[in-house]
Each structure stands twice: as structure tokens, then as C-alpha cells.
Short mmCIF file of N, CA and C in Angstrom, two decimals:
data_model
loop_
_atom_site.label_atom_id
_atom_site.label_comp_id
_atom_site.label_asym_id
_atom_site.label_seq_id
_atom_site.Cartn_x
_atom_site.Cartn_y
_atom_site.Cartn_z
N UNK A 1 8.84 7.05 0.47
CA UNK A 1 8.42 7.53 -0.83
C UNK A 1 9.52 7.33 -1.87
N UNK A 2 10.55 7.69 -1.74
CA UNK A 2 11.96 7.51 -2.40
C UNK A 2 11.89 5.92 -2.82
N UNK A 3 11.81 4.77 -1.69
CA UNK A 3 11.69 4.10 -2.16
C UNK A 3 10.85 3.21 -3.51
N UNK A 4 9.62 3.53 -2.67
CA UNK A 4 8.38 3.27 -3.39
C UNK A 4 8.48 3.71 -5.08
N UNK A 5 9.09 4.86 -5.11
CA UNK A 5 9.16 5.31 -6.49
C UNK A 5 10.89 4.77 -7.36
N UNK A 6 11.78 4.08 -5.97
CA UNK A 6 12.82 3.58 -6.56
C UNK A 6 13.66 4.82 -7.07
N UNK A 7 13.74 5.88 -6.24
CA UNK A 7 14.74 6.85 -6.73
C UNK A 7 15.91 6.62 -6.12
N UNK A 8 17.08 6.26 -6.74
CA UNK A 8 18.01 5.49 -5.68
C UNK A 8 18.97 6.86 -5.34
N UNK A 9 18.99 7.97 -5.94
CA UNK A 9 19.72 9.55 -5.59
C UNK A 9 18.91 9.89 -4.64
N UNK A 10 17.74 9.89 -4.87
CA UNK A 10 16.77 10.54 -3.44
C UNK A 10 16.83 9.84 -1.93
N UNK A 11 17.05 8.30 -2.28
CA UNK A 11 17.44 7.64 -1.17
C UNK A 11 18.27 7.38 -0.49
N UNK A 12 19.78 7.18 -1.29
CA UNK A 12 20.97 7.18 -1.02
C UNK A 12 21.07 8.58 -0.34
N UNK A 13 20.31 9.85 -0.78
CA UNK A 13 20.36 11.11 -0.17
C UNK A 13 20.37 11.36 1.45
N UNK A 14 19.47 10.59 1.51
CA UNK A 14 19.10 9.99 3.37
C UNK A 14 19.71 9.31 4.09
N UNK A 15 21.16 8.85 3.05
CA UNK A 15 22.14 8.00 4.09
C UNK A 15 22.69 9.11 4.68
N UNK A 16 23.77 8.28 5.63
CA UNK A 16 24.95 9.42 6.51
C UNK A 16 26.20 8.91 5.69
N UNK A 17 26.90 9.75 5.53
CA UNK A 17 28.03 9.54 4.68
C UNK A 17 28.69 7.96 4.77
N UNK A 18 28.97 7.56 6.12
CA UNK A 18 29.64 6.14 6.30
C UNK A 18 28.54 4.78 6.27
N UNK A 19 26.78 5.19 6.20
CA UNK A 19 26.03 4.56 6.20
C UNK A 19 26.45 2.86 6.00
N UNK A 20 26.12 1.87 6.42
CA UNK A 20 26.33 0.53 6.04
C UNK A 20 24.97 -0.55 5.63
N UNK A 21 24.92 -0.86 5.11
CA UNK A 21 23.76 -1.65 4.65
C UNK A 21 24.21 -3.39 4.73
N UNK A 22 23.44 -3.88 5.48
CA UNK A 22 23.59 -5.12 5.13
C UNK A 22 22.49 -6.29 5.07
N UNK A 23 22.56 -7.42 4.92
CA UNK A 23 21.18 -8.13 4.50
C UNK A 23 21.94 -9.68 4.58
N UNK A 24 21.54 -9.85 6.24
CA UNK A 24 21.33 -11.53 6.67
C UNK A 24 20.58 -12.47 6.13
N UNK A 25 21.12 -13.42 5.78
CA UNK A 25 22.12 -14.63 6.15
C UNK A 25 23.14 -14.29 5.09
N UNK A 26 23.23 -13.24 4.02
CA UNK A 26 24.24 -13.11 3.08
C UNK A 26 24.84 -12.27 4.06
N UNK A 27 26.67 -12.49 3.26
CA UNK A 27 27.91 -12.09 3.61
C UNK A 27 27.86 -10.69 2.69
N UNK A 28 27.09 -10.02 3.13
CA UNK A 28 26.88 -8.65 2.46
C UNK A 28 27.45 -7.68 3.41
N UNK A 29 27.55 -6.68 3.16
CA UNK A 29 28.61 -5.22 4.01
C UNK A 29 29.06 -4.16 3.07
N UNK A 30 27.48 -3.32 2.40
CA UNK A 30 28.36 -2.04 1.76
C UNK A 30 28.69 -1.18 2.87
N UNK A 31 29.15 0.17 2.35
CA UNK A 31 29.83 1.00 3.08
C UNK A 31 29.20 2.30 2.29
N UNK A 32 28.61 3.52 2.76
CA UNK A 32 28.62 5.00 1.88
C UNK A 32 27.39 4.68 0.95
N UNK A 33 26.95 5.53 0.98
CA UNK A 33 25.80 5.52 -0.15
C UNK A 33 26.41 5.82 -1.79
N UNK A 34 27.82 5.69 -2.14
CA UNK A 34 27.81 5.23 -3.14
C UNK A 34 28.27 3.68 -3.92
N UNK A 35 28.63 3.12 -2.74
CA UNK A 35 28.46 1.47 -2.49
C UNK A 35 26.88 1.40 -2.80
N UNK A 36 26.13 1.93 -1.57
CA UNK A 36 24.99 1.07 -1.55
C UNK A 36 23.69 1.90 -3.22
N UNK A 37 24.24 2.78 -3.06
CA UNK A 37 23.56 3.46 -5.18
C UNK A 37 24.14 2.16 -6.05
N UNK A 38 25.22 2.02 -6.09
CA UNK A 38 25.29 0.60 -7.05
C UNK A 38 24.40 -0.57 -6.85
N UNK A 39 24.74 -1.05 -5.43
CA UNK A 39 23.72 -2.17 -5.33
C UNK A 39 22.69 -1.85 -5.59
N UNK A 40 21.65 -0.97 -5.41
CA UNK A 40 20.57 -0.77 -5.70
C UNK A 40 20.20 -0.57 -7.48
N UNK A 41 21.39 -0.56 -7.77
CA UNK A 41 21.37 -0.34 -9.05
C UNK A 41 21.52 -1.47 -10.18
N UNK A 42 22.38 -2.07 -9.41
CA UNK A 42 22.93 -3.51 -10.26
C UNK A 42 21.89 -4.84 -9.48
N UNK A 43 22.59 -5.48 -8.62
CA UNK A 43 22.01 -6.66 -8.30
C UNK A 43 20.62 -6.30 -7.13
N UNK A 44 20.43 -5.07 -6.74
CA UNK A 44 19.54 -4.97 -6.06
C UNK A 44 18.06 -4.47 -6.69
N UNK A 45 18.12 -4.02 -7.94
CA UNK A 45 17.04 -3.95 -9.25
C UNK A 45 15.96 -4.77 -8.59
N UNK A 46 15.82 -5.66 -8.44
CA UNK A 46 14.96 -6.57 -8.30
C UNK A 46 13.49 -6.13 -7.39
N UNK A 47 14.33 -5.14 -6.64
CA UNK A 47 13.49 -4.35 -5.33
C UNK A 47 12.45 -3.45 -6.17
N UNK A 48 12.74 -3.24 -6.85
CA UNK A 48 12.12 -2.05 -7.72
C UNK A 48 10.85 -2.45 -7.93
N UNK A 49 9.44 -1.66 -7.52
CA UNK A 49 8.39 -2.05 -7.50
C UNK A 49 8.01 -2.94 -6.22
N UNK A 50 9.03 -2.65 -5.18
CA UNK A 50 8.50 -3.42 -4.09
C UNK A 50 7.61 -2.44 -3.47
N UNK A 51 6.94 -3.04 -2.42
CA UNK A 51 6.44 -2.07 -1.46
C UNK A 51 6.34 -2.14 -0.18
N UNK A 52 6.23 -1.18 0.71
CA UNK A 52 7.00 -1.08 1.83
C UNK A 52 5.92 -0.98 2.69
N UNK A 53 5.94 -1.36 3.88
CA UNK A 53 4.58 -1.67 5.51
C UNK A 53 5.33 -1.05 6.68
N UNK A 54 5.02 0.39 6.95
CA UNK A 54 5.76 0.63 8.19
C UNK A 54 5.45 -0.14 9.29
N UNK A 55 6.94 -0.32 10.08
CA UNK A 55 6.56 -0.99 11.17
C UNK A 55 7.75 -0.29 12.12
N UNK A 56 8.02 -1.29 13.26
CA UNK A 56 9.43 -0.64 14.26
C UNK A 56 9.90 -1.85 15.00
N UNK A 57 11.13 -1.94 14.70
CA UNK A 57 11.71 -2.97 15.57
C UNK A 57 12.87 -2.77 16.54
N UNK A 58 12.98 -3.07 17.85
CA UNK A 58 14.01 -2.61 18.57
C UNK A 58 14.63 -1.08 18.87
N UNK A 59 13.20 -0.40 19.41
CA UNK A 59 13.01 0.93 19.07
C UNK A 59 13.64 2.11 17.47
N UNK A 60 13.61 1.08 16.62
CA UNK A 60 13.68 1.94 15.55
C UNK A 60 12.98 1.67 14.31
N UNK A 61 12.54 2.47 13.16
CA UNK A 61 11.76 2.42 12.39
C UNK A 61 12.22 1.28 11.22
N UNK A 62 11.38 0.66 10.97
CA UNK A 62 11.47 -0.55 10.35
C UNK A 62 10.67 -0.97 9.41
N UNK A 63 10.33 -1.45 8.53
CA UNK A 63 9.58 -1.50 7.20
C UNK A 63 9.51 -3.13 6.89
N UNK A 64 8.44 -3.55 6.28
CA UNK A 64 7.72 -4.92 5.64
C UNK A 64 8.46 -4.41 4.32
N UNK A 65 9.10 -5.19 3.46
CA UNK A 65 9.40 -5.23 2.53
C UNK A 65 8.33 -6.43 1.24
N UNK A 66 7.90 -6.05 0.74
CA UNK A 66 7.32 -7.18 -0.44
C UNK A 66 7.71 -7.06 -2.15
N UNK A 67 8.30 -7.66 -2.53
CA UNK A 67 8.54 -7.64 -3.77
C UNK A 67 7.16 -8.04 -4.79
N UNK A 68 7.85 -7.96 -5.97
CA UNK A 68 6.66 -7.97 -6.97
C UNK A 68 5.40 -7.48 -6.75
N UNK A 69 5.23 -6.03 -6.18
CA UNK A 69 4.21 -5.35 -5.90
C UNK A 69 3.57 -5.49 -4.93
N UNK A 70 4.16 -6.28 -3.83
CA UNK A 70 3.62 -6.45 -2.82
C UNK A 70 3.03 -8.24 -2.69
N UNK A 71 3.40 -8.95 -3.72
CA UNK A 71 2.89 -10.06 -3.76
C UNK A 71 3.70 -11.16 -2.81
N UNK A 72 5.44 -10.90 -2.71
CA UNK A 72 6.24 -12.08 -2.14
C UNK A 72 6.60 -11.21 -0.95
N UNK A 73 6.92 -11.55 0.09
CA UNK A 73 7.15 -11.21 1.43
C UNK A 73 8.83 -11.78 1.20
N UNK A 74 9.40 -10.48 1.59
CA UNK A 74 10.51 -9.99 1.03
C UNK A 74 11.70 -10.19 2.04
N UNK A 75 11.59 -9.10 3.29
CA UNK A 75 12.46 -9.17 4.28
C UNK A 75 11.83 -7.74 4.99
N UNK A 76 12.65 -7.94 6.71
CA UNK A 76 12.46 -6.90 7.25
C UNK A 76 13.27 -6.07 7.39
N UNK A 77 13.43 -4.77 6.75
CA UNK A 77 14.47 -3.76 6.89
C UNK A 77 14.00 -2.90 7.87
N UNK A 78 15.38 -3.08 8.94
CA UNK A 78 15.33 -2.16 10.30
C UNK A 78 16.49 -1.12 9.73
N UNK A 79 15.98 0.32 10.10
CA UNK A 79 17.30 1.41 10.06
C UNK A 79 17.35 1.65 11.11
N UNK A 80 18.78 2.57 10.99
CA UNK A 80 19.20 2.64 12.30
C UNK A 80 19.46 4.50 11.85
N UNK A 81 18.82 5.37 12.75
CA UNK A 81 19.19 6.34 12.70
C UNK A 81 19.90 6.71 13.19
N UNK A 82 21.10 8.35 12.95
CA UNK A 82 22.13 8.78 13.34
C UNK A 82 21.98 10.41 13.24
N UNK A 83 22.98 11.18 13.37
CA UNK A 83 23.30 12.59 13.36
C UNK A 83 23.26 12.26 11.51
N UNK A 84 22.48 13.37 10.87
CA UNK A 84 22.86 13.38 9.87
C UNK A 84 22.47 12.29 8.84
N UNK A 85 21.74 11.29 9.23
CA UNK A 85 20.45 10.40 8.15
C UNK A 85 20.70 9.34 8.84
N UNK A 86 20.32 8.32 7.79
CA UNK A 86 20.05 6.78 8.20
C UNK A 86 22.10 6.23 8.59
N UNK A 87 22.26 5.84 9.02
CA UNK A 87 23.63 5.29 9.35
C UNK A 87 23.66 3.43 9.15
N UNK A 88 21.95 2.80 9.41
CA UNK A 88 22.09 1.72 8.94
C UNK A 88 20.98 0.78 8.22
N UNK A 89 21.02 0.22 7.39
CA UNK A 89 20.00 -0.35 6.36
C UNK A 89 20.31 -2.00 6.62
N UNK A 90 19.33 -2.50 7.46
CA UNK A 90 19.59 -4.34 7.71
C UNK A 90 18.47 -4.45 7.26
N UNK A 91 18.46 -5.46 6.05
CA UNK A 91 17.49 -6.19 5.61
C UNK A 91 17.62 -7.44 6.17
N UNK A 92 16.85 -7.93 6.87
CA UNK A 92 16.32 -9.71 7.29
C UNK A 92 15.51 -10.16 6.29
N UNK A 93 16.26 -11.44 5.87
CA UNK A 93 15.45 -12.24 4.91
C UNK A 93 14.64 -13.41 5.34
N UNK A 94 14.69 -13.68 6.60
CA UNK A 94 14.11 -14.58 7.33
C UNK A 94 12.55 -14.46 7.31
N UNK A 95 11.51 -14.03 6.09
CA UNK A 95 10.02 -13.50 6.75
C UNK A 95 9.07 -14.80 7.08
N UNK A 96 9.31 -16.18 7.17
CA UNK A 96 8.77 -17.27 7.40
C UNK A 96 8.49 -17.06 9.13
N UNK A 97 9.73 -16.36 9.80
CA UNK A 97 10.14 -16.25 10.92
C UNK A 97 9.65 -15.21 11.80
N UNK A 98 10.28 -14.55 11.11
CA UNK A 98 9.98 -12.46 11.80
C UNK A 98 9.04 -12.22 11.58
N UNK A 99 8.00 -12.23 10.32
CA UNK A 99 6.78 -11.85 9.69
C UNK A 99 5.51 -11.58 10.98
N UNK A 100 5.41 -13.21 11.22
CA UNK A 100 4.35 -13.83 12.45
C UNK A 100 4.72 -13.02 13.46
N UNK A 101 6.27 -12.62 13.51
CA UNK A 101 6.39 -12.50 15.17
C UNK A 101 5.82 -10.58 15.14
N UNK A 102 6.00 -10.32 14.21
CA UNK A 102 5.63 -8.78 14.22
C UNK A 102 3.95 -8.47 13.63
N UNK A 103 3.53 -9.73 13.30
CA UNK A 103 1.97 -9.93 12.91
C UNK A 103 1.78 -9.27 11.77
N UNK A 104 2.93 -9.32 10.38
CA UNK A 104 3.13 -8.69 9.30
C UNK A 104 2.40 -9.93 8.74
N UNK A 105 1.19 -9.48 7.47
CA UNK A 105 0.90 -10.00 6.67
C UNK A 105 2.35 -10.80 5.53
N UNK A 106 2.04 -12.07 5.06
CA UNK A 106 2.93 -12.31 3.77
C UNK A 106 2.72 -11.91 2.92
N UNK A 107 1.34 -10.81 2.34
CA UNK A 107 1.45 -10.39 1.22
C UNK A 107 1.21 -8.41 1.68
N UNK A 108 0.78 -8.00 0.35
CA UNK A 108 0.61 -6.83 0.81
C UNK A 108 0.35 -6.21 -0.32
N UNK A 109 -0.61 -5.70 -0.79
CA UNK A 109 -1.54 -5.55 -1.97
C UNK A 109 -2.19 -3.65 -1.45
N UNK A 110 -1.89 -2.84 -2.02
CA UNK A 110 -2.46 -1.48 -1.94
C UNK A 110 -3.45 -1.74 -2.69
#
């Protein structure tokens, strides 16, 4: 929900203090949810208005990402839960790849 509505205080809220976020094939590696409140703020804007497809990968909860309202097939963000919130945020940008293999639509239209 946080996401969906792009509240990046409400979301960053759900990290664990040392939380790390990162997003393959980029040389990305924040640290703390006030690393990752910037990105979401500055170069990660873009997300805003995405929308999200629960799913689960590698026994943990995992999400379809689609930008532009659900129109571009985005990446798959797996978290990783911990004591105390999310501890990790991996976005895969690979969805040509992963998409099929998890039988995720490329688009995604509410």
C-alpha cells in the first residue's frame, strides 16, 4: 500500500535500520532507509505510479513490479525479511527472463 501510494516515510518505515537495497545488473548498494528515502526520492521517482503483483520467490515475499501504471514490466523485487522489518529490497531487472519463469504477466492493468 505504501508503495502503491508512493509514500516513501511510510515505506522506508518498514525497513530494519541497516536494511540494503539493491537492483541487478546495476552496481547499486544503498544502506539504511535513509540512503534508500533518497533514492526513492531522487533517481528512483520514476517508480512512482508503478504497480505492484504479489508473488514469492525463494521462500520469501516478492512483488511484479510495472511502471507507468502497470503498462512496462519493470523488475522483480524479492524482500528479505528480518527481526524488526524488511532487511532486504532486490530489484531484478531481468523481466524478459524471470517474468515467464514465475508466469507473471508483462503488463498489468487494475
Amino acid at each position: 500500500d505504501a508503495f502503491h501510494r508512493y509514500d516513501v516515510d511510510a515505506l522506508t518505515a518498514l525497513l530494519h535500520d541497516d536494511a540494503v537495497m539493491t537492483m541487478p545488473p546495476f552496481d547499486m548498494w544503498l544502506q539504511g532507509p535513509e540512503a534508500i528515502a533518497g533514492w526513492l526520492r531522487g533517481p528512483g521517482l520514476g517508480c512512482q505510479g508503478s504497480r505492484l503483483l504479489a508473488t514469492a520467490a525463494c521462500g520469501q515475499p516478492a512483488f511484479a513490479q510495472y511502471r507507468q501504471g502497470g503498462r512496462q514490466a519493470w523488475g522483480l523485487v524479492v524482500l528479505e525479511l528480518g527481526p524488526g522489518g524488511i532487511a532486504g529490497w532486490n530489484t531484478f531487472l531481468d523481466v524478459e527472463t524471470l517474468f515467464p519463469r514465475f508466469g507473471l504477466p508483462m503488463t498489468h492493468l487494475d
